[in-house]
């Protein structure tokens, strides 16, 4: 049975006031009919790590914007699926609340830079990212230079797209 973490509002609810509102609490188990499709009805989601829950919250639920948000340690049961960021299962039991970990701006930046390396392989970006991650160069001027290179590349892609559209 995988363990993980799940956010709720201060009253222990997810999707409060919306279709699919679910009530959670100490030793409360919710089950759904398994659909097997991530982020679809028929899936209950959780995170493998409390820091991942904090990092993903703004995208997946924004509970931290609510007063009194709760982070629960959960146990998932039955079939489950993951995309590497979010885990989903057909049965989840909220066991107990845990302290919400703080995530620093530096941690968030590091995560974003590491993810950018998965999709951007331009040598200038990779060089800047490796320097930032190693601590060799975290200067504002290096970040501005990397941003300028990215902006030029983005502008060039936009021009090519417009040119391709215009020639159709």
CSV table of N, CA and C in Angstrom, one decimal:
chain,number,residue,atom,x,y,z
A,1,UNK,N,0.9,-1.2,0.0
A,1,UNK,CA,0.0,0.0,0.0
A,1,UNK,C,0.9,1.2,0.0
A,2,UNK,N,0.9,2.0,-1.1
A,2,UNK,CA,1.8,3.2,-1.2
A,2,UNK,C,1.3,4.3,-0.2
A,3,UNK,N,2.3,5.0,0.4
A,3,UNK,CA,2.0,6.1,1.2
A,3,UNK,C,2.2,7.4,0.4
A,4,UNK,N,1.5,8.5,0.8
A,4,UNK,CA,1.7,9.7,0.1
A,4,UNK,C,1.1,10.9,0.9
A,5,UNK,N,0.8,12.0,0.2
A,5,UNK,CA,0.3,13.2,0.8
A,5,UNK,C,-0.8,13.8,0.0
A,6,UNK,N,-1.7,14.5,0.6
A,6,UNK,CA,-2.9,15.1,0.0
A,6,UNK,C,-3.3,16.3,0.7
A,7,UNK,N,-3.6,17.4,-0.1
A,7,UNK,CA,-4.1,18.6,0.5
A,7,UNK,C,-5.6,18.6,0.6
A,8,UNK,N,-6.2,19.3,1.6
A,8,UNK,CA,-7.6,19.6,1.7
A,8,UNK,C,-7.7,21.0,2.2
A,9,UNK,N,-9.0,21.5,2.1
A,9,UNK,CA,-9.2,22.8,2.8
A,9,UNK,C,-9.3,22.6,4.3
A,10,UNK,N,-9.5,23.6,5.1
A,10,UNK,CA,-9.5,23.6,6.5
A,10,UNK,C,-10.6,22.6,7.1
A,11,UNK,N,-11.6,22.4,6.3
A,11,UNK,CA,-12.7,21.5,6.7
A,11,UNK,C,-12.5,20.0,6.3
A,12,UNK,N,-11.3,19.8,5.7
A,12,UNK,CA,-11.0,18.4,5.2
A,12,UNK,C,-11.7,18.1,3.9
A,13,UNK,N,-12.0,19.0,3.1
A,13,UNK,CA,-12.7,18.8,1.8
A,13,UNK,C,-11.8,19.0,0.6
A,14,UNK,N,-12.0,18.3,-0.4
A,14,UNK,CA,-11.4,18.6,-1.8
A,14,UNK,C,-12.6,18.9,-2.7
A,15,UNK,N,-12.3,19.8,-3.6
A,15,UNK,CA,-13.3,20.3,-4.6
A,15,UNK,C,-14.6,20.8,-3.9
A,16,UNK,N,-14.4,21.5,-2.8
A,16,UNK,CA,-15.5,22.1,-2.0
A,16,UNK,C,-16.4,22.9,-2.9
A,17,UNK,N,-17.7,22.6,-2.9
A,17,UNK,CA,-18.7,23.3,-3.7
A,17,UNK,C,-18.8,23.0,-5.1
A,18,UNK,N,-18.0,22.0,-5.6
A,18,UNK,CA,-17.9,21.6,-7.0
A,18,UNK,C,-18.4,20.2,-7.1
A,19,UNK,N,-18.6,19.8,-8.4
A,19,UNK,CA,-18.9,18.4,-8.7
A,19,UNK,C,-17.7,17.6,-8.2
A,20,UNK,N,-18.0,16.5,-7.5
A,20,UNK,CA,-16.9,15.6,-7.0
A,20,UNK,C,-16.4,16.0,-5.7
A,21,UNK,N,-17.1,16.9,-5.0
A,21,UNK,CA,-16.6,17.3,-3.6
A,21,UNK,C,-16.5,16.1,-2.8
A,22,UNK,N,-15.4,16.0,-2.1
A,22,UNK,CA,-15.1,14.8,-1.3
A,22,UNK,C,-14.7,15.2,0.1
A,23,UNK,N,-15.2,14.5,1.1
A,23,UNK,CA,-14.9,14.8,2.5
A,23,UNK,C,-13.8,13.8,3.0
A,24,UNK,N,-12.8,14.4,3.7
A,24,UNK,CA,-11.7,13.6,4.2
A,24,UNK,C,-11.6,13.9,5.7
A,25,UNK,N,-10.9,13.1,6.4
A,25,UNK,CA,-10.6,13.2,7.9
A,25,UNK,C,-9.8,12.1,8.4
A,26,UNK,N,-9.5,12.1,9.7
A,26,UNK,CA,-8.6,11.0,10.2
A,26,UNK,C,-9.3,9.7,10.0
A,27,UNK,N,-8.5,8.8,9.3
A,27,UNK,CA,-8.9,7.4,9.0
A,27,UNK,C,-10.2,7.3,8.2
A,28,UNK,N,-10.4,8.3,7.3
A,28,UNK,CA,-11.5,8.3,6.4
A,28,UNK,C,-11.0,7.7,5.0
A,29,UNK,N,-11.7,6.8,4.5
A,29,UNK,CA,-11.4,6.2,3.2
A,29,UNK,C,-12.4,6.5,2.2
A,30,UNK,N,-11.9,7.0,1.0
A,30,UNK,CA,-12.8,7.2,-0.1
A,30,UNK,C,-12.4,6.3,-1.2
A,31,UNK,N,-13.4,5.8,-2.0
A,31,UNK,CA,-13.1,4.9,-3.1
A,31,UNK,C,-13.9,5.4,-4.3
A,32,UNK,N,-13.3,5.2,-5.5
A,32,UNK,CA,-14.0,5.5,-6.7
A,32,UNK,C,-14.0,4.3,-7.6
A,33,UNK,N,-14.8,4.4,-8.6
A,33,UNK,CA,-14.8,3.3,-9.7
A,33,UNK,C,-13.6,3.6,-10.5
A,34,UNK,N,-12.7,2.7,-10.7
A,34,UNK,CA,-11.5,2.9,-11.4
A,34,UNK,C,-11.7,3.2,-12.9
A,35,UNK,N,-11.1,4.3,-13.4
A,35,UNK,CA,-11.2,4.6,-14.8
A,35,UNK,C,-9.8,4.5,-15.4
A,36,UNK,N,-8.8,4.6,-14.7
A,36,UNK,CA,-7.4,4.4,-15.2
A,36,UNK,C,-6.9,5.6,-16.0
A,37,UNK,N,-7.5,6.7,-16.0
A,37,UNK,CA,-7.1,7.8,-16.8
A,37,UNK,C,-6.7,9.0,-15.8
A,38,UNK,N,-5.4,9.4,-15.9
A,38,UNK,CA,-5.0,10.4,-15.0
A,38,UNK,C,-5.8,11.7,-15.1
A,39,UNK,N,-6.1,12.3,-13.9
A,39,UNK,CA,-6.8,13.6,-13.8
A,39,UNK,C,-8.2,13.5,-14.4
A,40,UNK,N,-8.8,12.4,-14.3
A,40,UNK,CA,-10.2,12.2,-14.8
A,40,UNK,C,-11.1,11.8,-13.6
A,41,UNK,N,-12.4,12.0,-13.8
A,41,UNK,CA,-13.3,11.4,-12.8
A,41,UNK,C,-13.0,9.9,-12.6
A,42,UNK,N,-13.1,9.4,-11.4
A,42,UNK,CA,-12.8,8.0,-11.2
A,42,UNK,C,-11.3,7.8,-10.7
A,43,UNK,N,-10.7,8.9,-10.3
A,43,UNK,CA,-9.3,8.8,-9.8
A,43,UNK,C,-9.2,9.7,-8.6
A,44,UNK,N,-8.5,9.3,-7.5
A,44,UNK,CA,-8.2,10.1,-6.4
A,44,UNK,C,-6.7,10.3,-6.4
A,45,UNK,N,-6.4,11.6,-6.3
A,45,UNK,CA,-4.9,11.9,-6.4
A,45,UNK,C,-4.3,12.2,-5.1
A,46,UNK,N,-2.9,12.0,-5.1
A,46,UNK,CA,-2.1,12.3,-4.0
A,46,UNK,C,-0.7,12.4,-4.5
A,47,UNK,N,0.3,12.8,-3.7
A,47,UNK,CA,1.7,13.0,-4.1
A,47,UNK,C,2.6,12.1,-3.2
A,48,UNK,N,3.7,11.7,-3.8
A,48,UNK,CA,4.6,10.8,-3.2
A,48,UNK,C,5.4,11.4,-2.1
A,49,UNK,N,5.5,12.8,-2.1
A,49,UNK,CA,6.4,13.5,-1.2
A,49,UNK,C,5.7,14.8,-0.8
A,50,UNK,N,5.9,15.2,0.5
A,50,UNK,CA,5.2,16.5,0.9
A,50,UNK,C,5.7,17.7,0.1
A,51,UNK,N,7.0,17.8,-0.2
A,51,UNK,CA,7.5,18.9,-0.9
A,51,UNK,C,6.9,18.9,-2.4
A,52,UNK,N,6.7,17.8,-3.0
A,52,UNK,CA,6.1,17.7,-4.3
A,52,UNK,C,4.7,18.2,-4.2
A,53,UNK,N,4.0,17.9,-3.1
A,53,UNK,CA,2.6,18.4,-2.9
A,53,UNK,C,2.6,19.9,-2.8
A,54,UNK,N,3.5,20.5,-2.1
A,54,UNK,CA,3.6,21.9,-2.0
A,54,UNK,C,3.9,22.6,-3.4
A,55,UNK,N,4.9,22.0,-4.1
A,55,UNK,CA,5.3,22.5,-5.4
A,55,UNK,C,4.1,22.5,-6.4
A,56,UNK,N,3.4,21.4,-6.4
A,56,UNK,CA,2.3,21.2,-7.4
A,56,UNK,C,1.0,21.8,-7.0
A,57,UNK,N,0.9,22.2,-5.7
A,57,UNK,CA,-0.4,22.7,-5.2
A,57,UNK,C,-1.0,23.9,-6.1
A,58,UNK,N,-0.2,24.8,-6.5
A,58,UNK,CA,-0.7,26.0,-7.2
A,58,UNK,C,-1.4,25.6,-8.5
A,59,UNK,N,-0.9,24.5,-9.1
A,59,UNK,CA,-1.4,24.0,-10.4
A,59,UNK,C,-2.6,23.0,-10.2
A,60,UNK,N,-2.5,22.2,-9.1
A,60,UNK,CA,-3.4,21.1,-9.0
A,60,UNK,C,-4.6,21.3,-8.0
A,61,UNK,N,-4.6,22.4,-7.2
A,61,UNK,CA,-5.7,22.6,-6.3
A,61,UNK,C,-5.7,23.9,-5.6
A,62,UNK,N,-4.5,24.5,-5.5
A,62,UNK,CA,-4.3,25.8,-4.8
A,62,UNK,C,-4.9,25.9,-3.4
A,63,UNK,N,-4.8,24.8,-2.7
A,63,UNK,CA,-5.2,24.8,-1.3
A,63,UNK,C,-4.4,25.7,-0.4
A,64,UNK,N,-3.2,25.9,-0.7
A,64,UNK,CA,-2.3,26.8,0.1
A,64,UNK,C,-2.8,28.3,0.1
A,65,UNK,N,-3.6,28.6,-0.9
A,65,UNK,CA,-4.2,30.0,-0.9
A,65,UNK,C,-5.4,30.1,0.0
A,66,UNK,N,-5.9,29.0,0.5
A,66,UNK,CA,-7.0,29.0,1.5
A,66,UNK,C,-6.5,29.0,2.9
A,67,UNK,N,-7.2,29.8,3.8
A,67,UNK,CA,-6.8,29.8,5.2
A,67,UNK,C,-7.0,28.4,5.8
A,68,UNK,N,-6.0,27.9,6.5
A,68,UNK,CA,-6.1,26.7,7.2
A,68,UNK,C,-5.9,25.4,6.4
A,69,UNK,N,-5.4,25.5,5.2
A,69,UNK,CA,-5.2,24.3,4.4
A,69,UNK,C,-4.5,23.2,5.2
A,70,UNK,N,-4.9,21.9,4.9
A,70,UNK,CA,-4.4,20.8,5.7
A,70,UNK,C,-3.6,19.9,4.7
A,71,UNK,N,-2.5,19.3,5.1
A,71,UNK,CA,-1.8,18.3,4.4
A,71,UNK,C,-1.9,17.0,5.2
A,72,UNK,N,-2.4,16.0,4.5
A,72,UNK,CA,-2.6,14.7,5.1
A,72,UNK,C,-1.6,13.7,4.6
A,73,UNK,N,-1.2,12.8,5.6
A,73,UNK,CA,-0.5,11.6,5.2
A,73,UNK,C,-1.6,10.6,4.8
A,74,UNK,N,-1.4,10.0,3.6
A,74,UNK,CA,-2.4,9.1,3.1
A,74,UNK,C,-1.9,7.7,2.8
A,75,UNK,N,-2.8,6.7,2.8
A,75,UNK,CA,-2.4,5.4,2.3
A,75,UNK,C,-3.3,5.1,1.1
A,76,UNK,N,-2.7,4.8,0.0
A,76,UNK,CA,-3.5,4.4,-1.2
A,76,UNK,C,-3.6,2.9,-1.3
A,77,UNK,N,-4.7,2.5,-1.9
A,77,UNK,CA,-5.0,1.1,-2.0
A,77,UNK,C,-5.6,0.8,-3.4
A,78,UNK,N,-5.6,-0.4,-3.8
A,78,UNK,CA,-6.2,-0.8,-5.1
A,78,UNK,C,-5.3,-0.4,-6.2
A,79,UNK,N,-5.8,-0.3,-7.4
A,79,UNK,CA,-5.1,0.1,-8.6
A,79,UNK,C,-4.6,1.5,-8.4
A,80,UNK,N,-3.4,1.8,-9.0
A,80,UNK,CA,-2.9,3.2,-9.0
A,80,UNK,C,-2.1,3.4,-10.2
A,81,UNK,N,-1.9,4.7,-10.5
A,81,UNK,CA,-1.2,5.2,-11.7
A,81,UNK,C,-0.5,6.4,-11.3
A,82,UNK,N,0.6,6.7,-12.0
A,82,UNK,CA,1.4,7.9,-11.8
A,82,UNK,C,2.0,8.5,-13.1
A,83,UNK,N,2.1,9.8,-13.2
A,83,UNK,CA,2.8,10.4,-14.3
A,83,UNK,C,4.2,10.9,-13.8
A,84,UNK,N,4.6,10.5,-12.6
A,84,UNK,CA,5.9,10.9,-12.1
A,84,UNK,C,5.7,12.2,-11.2
A,85,UNK,N,4.7,12.9,-11.4
A,85,UNK,CA,4.4,14.1,-10.5
A,85,UNK,C,3.2,13.9,-9.6
A,86,UNK,N,2.2,13.3,-10.1
A,86,UNK,CA,1.0,13.0,-9.4
A,86,UNK,C,0.7,11.5,-9.4
A,87,UNK,N,0.3,11.0,-8.3
A,87,UNK,CA,-0.1,9.6,-8.2
A,87,UNK,C,-1.7,9.6,-8.0
A,88,UNK,N,-2.3,8.6,-8.6
A,88,UNK,CA,-3.7,8.5,-8.5
A,88,UNK,C,-4.1,7.0,-8.2
A,89,UNK,N,-5.1,6.9,-7.4
A,89,UNK,CA,-5.5,5.5,-6.9
A,89,UNK,C,-7.1,5.4,-6.9
A,90,UNK,N,-7.5,4.2,-6.8
A,90,UNK,CA,-9.0,4.0,-6.6
A,90,UNK,C,-9.5,4.1,-5.2
A,91,UNK,N,-8.5,4.0,-4.2
A,91,UNK,CA,-8.9,4.1,-2.8
A,91,UNK,C,-7.8,4.8,-2.1
A,92,UNK,N,-8.2,5.8,-1.3
A,92,UNK,CA,-7.3,6.6,-0.4
A,92,UNK,C,-7.8,6.7,0.9
A,93,UNK,N,-7.0,6.5,1.9
A,93,UNK,CA,-7.4,6.8,3.3
A,93,UNK,C,-6.5,7.9,3.9
A,94,UNK,N,-7.1,9.0,4.4
A,94,UNK,CA,-6.4,10.0,5.0
A,94,UNK,C,-6.1,9.5,6.4
A,95,UNK,N,-4.8,9.5,6.8
A,95,UNK,CA,-4.4,8.9,8.1
A,95,UNK,C,-4.3,10.0,9.2
A,96,UNK,N,-3.5,11.0,8.9
A,96,UNK,CA,-3.3,12.1,9.9
A,96,UNK,C,-2.8,13.3,9.1
A,97,UNK,N,-3.0,14.5,9.8
A,97,UNK,CA,-2.4,15.7,9.2
A,97,UNK,C,-0.9,15.8,9.6
A,98,UNK,N,-0.2,16.4,8.7
A,98,UNK,CA,1.3,16.6,8.9
A,98,UNK,C,1.6,18.1,8.7
A,99,UNK,N,2.7,18.5,9.2
A,99,UNK,CA,3.2,19.9,9.0
A,99,UNK,C,3.4,20.1,7.5
A,100,UNK,N,3.0,21.3,7.1
A,100,UNK,CA,3.2,21.6,5.6
A,100,UNK,C,4.6,22.2,5.5
A,101,UNK,N,5.5,21.5,4.7
A,101,UNK,CA,6.9,22.0,4.6
A,101,UNK,C,7.0,23.3,3.8
A,102,UNK,N,7.9,24.1,4.2
A,102,UNK,CA,8.2,25.3,3.5
A,102,UNK,C,9.1,25.0,2.3
A,103,UNK,N,8.8,25.7,1.2
A,103,UNK,CA,9.7,25.6,0.0
A,103,UNK,C,10.2,26.9,-0.3
A,104,UNK,N,11.5,27.0,-0.4
A,104,UNK,CA,12.2,28.3,-0.6
A,104,UNK,C,12.1,28.7,-2.1
A,105,UNK,N,12.3,30.0,-2.4
A,105,UNK,CA,12.3,30.4,-3.8
A,105,UNK,C,13.5,29.7,-4.5
A,106,UNK,N,14.6,29.5,-3.8
A,106,UNK,CA,15.7,28.9,-4.4
A,106,UNK,C,15.4,27.4,-4.8
A,107,UNK,N,14.7,26.7,-4.0
A,107,UNK,CA,14.3,25.4,-4.3
A,107,UNK,C,13.3,25.4,-5.5
A,108,UNK,N,12.4,26.3,-5.6
A,108,UNK,CA,11.5,26.4,-6.7
A,108,UNK,C,12.2,26.7,-8.0
A,109,UNK,N,13.2,27.6,-7.9
A,109,UNK,CA,14.0,27.9,-9.1
A,109,UNK,C,14.8,26.7,-9.5
A,110,UNK,N,15.4,26.0,-8.6
A,110,UNK,CA,16.2,24.8,-9.0
A,110,UNK,C,15.3,23.8,-9.7
A,111,UNK,N,14.2,23.6,-9.2
A,111,UNK,CA,13.3,22.6,-9.8
A,111,UNK,C,12.9,23.0,-11.2
A,112,UNK,N,12.6,24.3,-11.4
A,112,UNK,CA,12.2,24.8,-12.7
A,112,UNK,C,13.4,24.7,-13.7
A,113,UNK,N,14.6,25.0,-13.2
A,113,UNK,CA,15.8,24.9,-14.1
A,113,UNK,C,16.0,23.5,-14.5
A,114,UNK,N,15.9,22.6,-13.5
A,114,UNK,CA,16.1,21.1,-13.8
A,114,UNK,C,15.1,20.6,-14.9
A,115,UNK,N,13.8,21.1,-14.7
A,115,UNK,CA,12.8,20.7,-15.7
A,115,UNK,C,13.1,21.4,-17.0
A,116,UNK,N,13.6,22.6,-17.1
A,116,UNK,CA,13.9,23.2,-18.3
A,116,UNK,C,14.9,22.4,-19.1
A,117,UNK,N,15.8,21.8,-18.4
A,117,UNK,CA,16.9,21.0,-19.1
A,117,UNK,C,16.3,19.8,-19.8
A,118,UNK,N,15.1,19.4,-19.4
A,118,UNK,CA,14.4,18.3,-20.1
A,118,UNK,C,13.9,18.6,-21.5
A,119,UNK,N,13.6,19.9,-21.7
A,119,UNK,CA,13.0,20.4,-22.9
A,119,UNK,C,13.9,21.3,-23.8
A,120,UNK,N,14.8,22.0,-23.1
A,120,UNK,CA,15.7,23.0,-23.9
A,120,UNK,C,17.1,22.5,-23.9
A,121,UNK,N,17.6,22.2,-25.0
A,121,UNK,CA,18.9,21.6,-25.2
A,121,UNK,C,19.9,22.6,-25.8
A,122,UNK,N,19.5,23.8,-26.0
A,122,UNK,CA,20.4,24.8,-26.6
A,122,UNK,C,21.7,24.9,-25.7
A,123,UNK,N,22.8,24.9,-26.3
A,123,UNK,CA,24.1,24.9,-25.6
A,123,UNK,C,24.2,26.1,-24.6
A,124,UNK,N,23.7,27.3,-25.0
A,124,UNK,CA,23.8,28.4,-24.2
A,124,UNK,C,22.9,28.3,-22.9
A,125,UNK,N,21.8,27.7,-23.1
A,125,UNK,CA,20.9,27.4,-22.0
A,125,UNK,C,21.4,26.4,-21.0
A,126,UNK,N,21.9,25.3,-21.6
A,126,UNK,CA,22.5,24.2,-20.8
A,126,UNK,C,23.7,24.7,-20.0
A,127,UNK,N,24.5,25.5,-20.6
A,127,UNK,CA,25.7,26.1,-19.9
A,127,UNK,C,25.3,27.0,-18.8
A,128,UNK,N,24.3,27.9,-19.0
A,128,UNK,CA,23.8,28.7,-18.0
A,128,UNK,C,23.2,27.9,-16.8
A,129,UNK,N,22.3,26.9,-17.2
A,129,UNK,CA,21.7,26.1,-16.2
A,129,UNK,C,22.7,25.3,-15.3
A,130,UNK,N,23.7,24.7,-16.0
A,130,UNK,CA,24.7,24.0,-15.2
A,130,UNK,C,25.5,24.9,-14.3
A,131,UNK,N,25.8,26.1,-14.8
A,131,UNK,CA,26.5,27.1,-13.9
A,131,UNK,C,25.6,27.5,-12.7
A,132,UNK,N,24.3,27.7,-12.9
A,132,UNK,CA,23.4,28.1,-11.8
A,132,UNK,C,23.3,26.9,-10.8
A,133,UNK,N,23.1,25.7,-11.3
A,133,UNK,CA,22.9,24.5,-10.5
A,133,UNK,C,24.1,24.2,-9.7
A,134,UNK,N,25.3,24.4,-10.2
A,134,UNK,CA,26.6,24.1,-9.5
A,134,UNK,C,26.9,25.2,-8.5
A,135,UNK,N,26.3,26.4,-8.7
A,135,UNK,CA,26.6,27.5,-7.8
A,135,UNK,C,27.7,28.4,-8.4
A,136,UNK,N,28.2,28.0,-9.6
A,136,UNK,CA,29.3,28.7,-10.2
A,136,UNK,C,28.9,30.2,-10.6
A,137,UNK,N,27.7,30.3,-11.2
A,137,UNK,CA,27.3,31.7,-11.6
A,137,UNK,C,25.8,31.8,-11.4
A,138,UNK,N,25.4,32.5,-10.4
A,138,UNK,CA,23.9,32.8,-10.2
A,138,UNK,C,23.7,34.2,-10.3
A,139,UNK,N,24.5,34.9,-11.0
A,139,UNK,CA,24.3,36.4,-11.1
A,139,UNK,C,23.1,36.8,-11.9
A,140,UNK,N,22.6,38.0,-11.6
A,140,UNK,CA,21.5,38.5,-12.4
A,140,UNK,C,21.8,38.7,-13.8
A,141,UNK,N,23.1,39.1,-14.1
A,141,UNK,CA,23.4,39.4,-15.5
A,141,UNK,C,23.4,38.0,-16.3
A,142,UNK,N,23.8,37.0,-15.7
A,142,UNK,CA,23.8,35.7,-16.4
A,142,UNK,C,22.4,35.3,-16.7
A,143,UNK,N,21.5,35.5,-15.7
A,143,UNK,CA,20.1,35.2,-15.9
A,143,UNK,C,19.5,36.0,-17.0
A,144,UNK,N,19.8,37.3,-17.0
A,144,UNK,CA,19.3,38.2,-18.1
A,144,UNK,C,19.8,37.8,-19.4
A,145,UNK,N,21.0,37.4,-19.5
A,145,UNK,CA,21.6,36.9,-20.8
A,145,UNK,C,20.9,35.6,-21.3
A,146,UNK,N,20.6,34.7,-20.4
A,146,UNK,CA,19.9,33.5,-20.7
A,146,UNK,C,18.5,33.8,-21.2
A,147,UNK,N,17.8,34.8,-20.5
A,147,UNK,CA,16.5,35.2,-20.8
A,147,UNK,C,16.5,35.8,-22.2
A,148,UNK,N,17.5,36.6,-22.5
A,148,UNK,CA,17.5,37.3,-23.9
A,148,UNK,C,17.7,36.2,-25.0
A,149,UNK,N,18.5,35.2,-24.7
A,149,UNK,CA,18.7,34.2,-25.7
A,149,UNK,C,17.3,33.4,-25.9
A,150,UNK,N,16.7,33.1,-24.8
A,150,UNK,CA,15.4,32.4,-24.9
A,150,UNK,C,14.3,33.3,-25.7
A,151,UNK,N,14.3,34.6,-25.4
A,151,UNK,CA,13.4,35.5,-26.0
A,151,UNK,C,13.6,35.6,-27.6
A,152,UNK,N,14.9,35.6,-27.9
A,152,UNK,CA,15.2,35.7,-29.4
A,152,UNK,C,14.8,34.4,-30.1
A,153,UNK,N,15.0,33.3,-29.4
A,153,UNK,CA,14.6,32.0,-30.0
A,153,UNK,C,13.1,31.9,-30.1
A,154,UNK,N,12.4,32.4,-29.1
A,154,UNK,CA,10.9,32.4,-29.1
A,154,UNK,C,10.4,33.3,-30.2
A,155,UNK,N,11.0,34.5,-30.4
A,155,UNK,CA,10.6,35.4,-31.4
A,155,UNK,C,10.9,34.8,-32.8
A,156,UNK,N,12.0,34.1,-33.0
A,156,UNK,CA,12.3,33.5,-34.3
A,156,UNK,C,11.3,32.4,-34.6
A,157,UNK,N,10.9,31.6,-33.6
A,157,UNK,CA,9.9,30.6,-33.8
A,157,UNK,C,8.6,31.2,-34.2
A,158,UNK,N,8.2,32.3,-33.6
A,158,UNK,CA,7.0,33.0,-33.9
A,158,UNK,C,7.0,33.5,-35.4
A,159,UNK,N,8.1,34.1,-35.8
A,159,UNK,CA,8.2,34.6,-37.1
A,159,UNK,C,8.1,33.5,-38.1
A,160,UNK,N,8.8,32.4,-37.9
A,160,UNK,CA,8.7,31.2,-38.8
A,160,UNK,C,7.2,30.7,-38.8
A,161,UNK,N,6.5,30.7,-37.7
A,161,UNK,CA,5.2,30.2,-37.7
A,161,UNK,C,4.3,31.1,-38.5
A,162,UNK,N,4.4,32.4,-38.4
A,162,UNK,CA,3.6,33.4,-39.1
A,162,UNK,C,3.9,33.2,-40.6
A,163,UNK,N,5.2,33.1,-40.9
A,163,UNK,CA,5.6,33.0,-42.3
A,163,UNK,C,5.0,31.7,-43.0
A,164,UNK,N,5.0,30.6,-42.2
A,164,UNK,CA,4.5,29.4,-42.7
A,164,UNK,C,3.0,29.5,-42.9
A,165,UNK,N,2.3,30.1,-42.0
A,165,UNK,CA,0.8,30.3,-42.1
A,165,UNK,C,0.5,31.2,-43.3
A,166,UNK,N,1.3,32.3,-43.4
A,166,UNK,CA,1.0,33.2,-44.5
A,166,UNK,C,1.2,32.6,-45.9
A,167,UNK,N,2.1,31.6,-46.0
A,167,UNK,CA,2.4,31.0,-47.3
A,167,UNK,C,1.4,29.9,-47.6
A,168,UNK,N,0.5,29.6,-46.7
A,168,UNK,CA,-0.5,28.5,-47.0
A,168,UNK,C,-1.6,29.1,-47.9
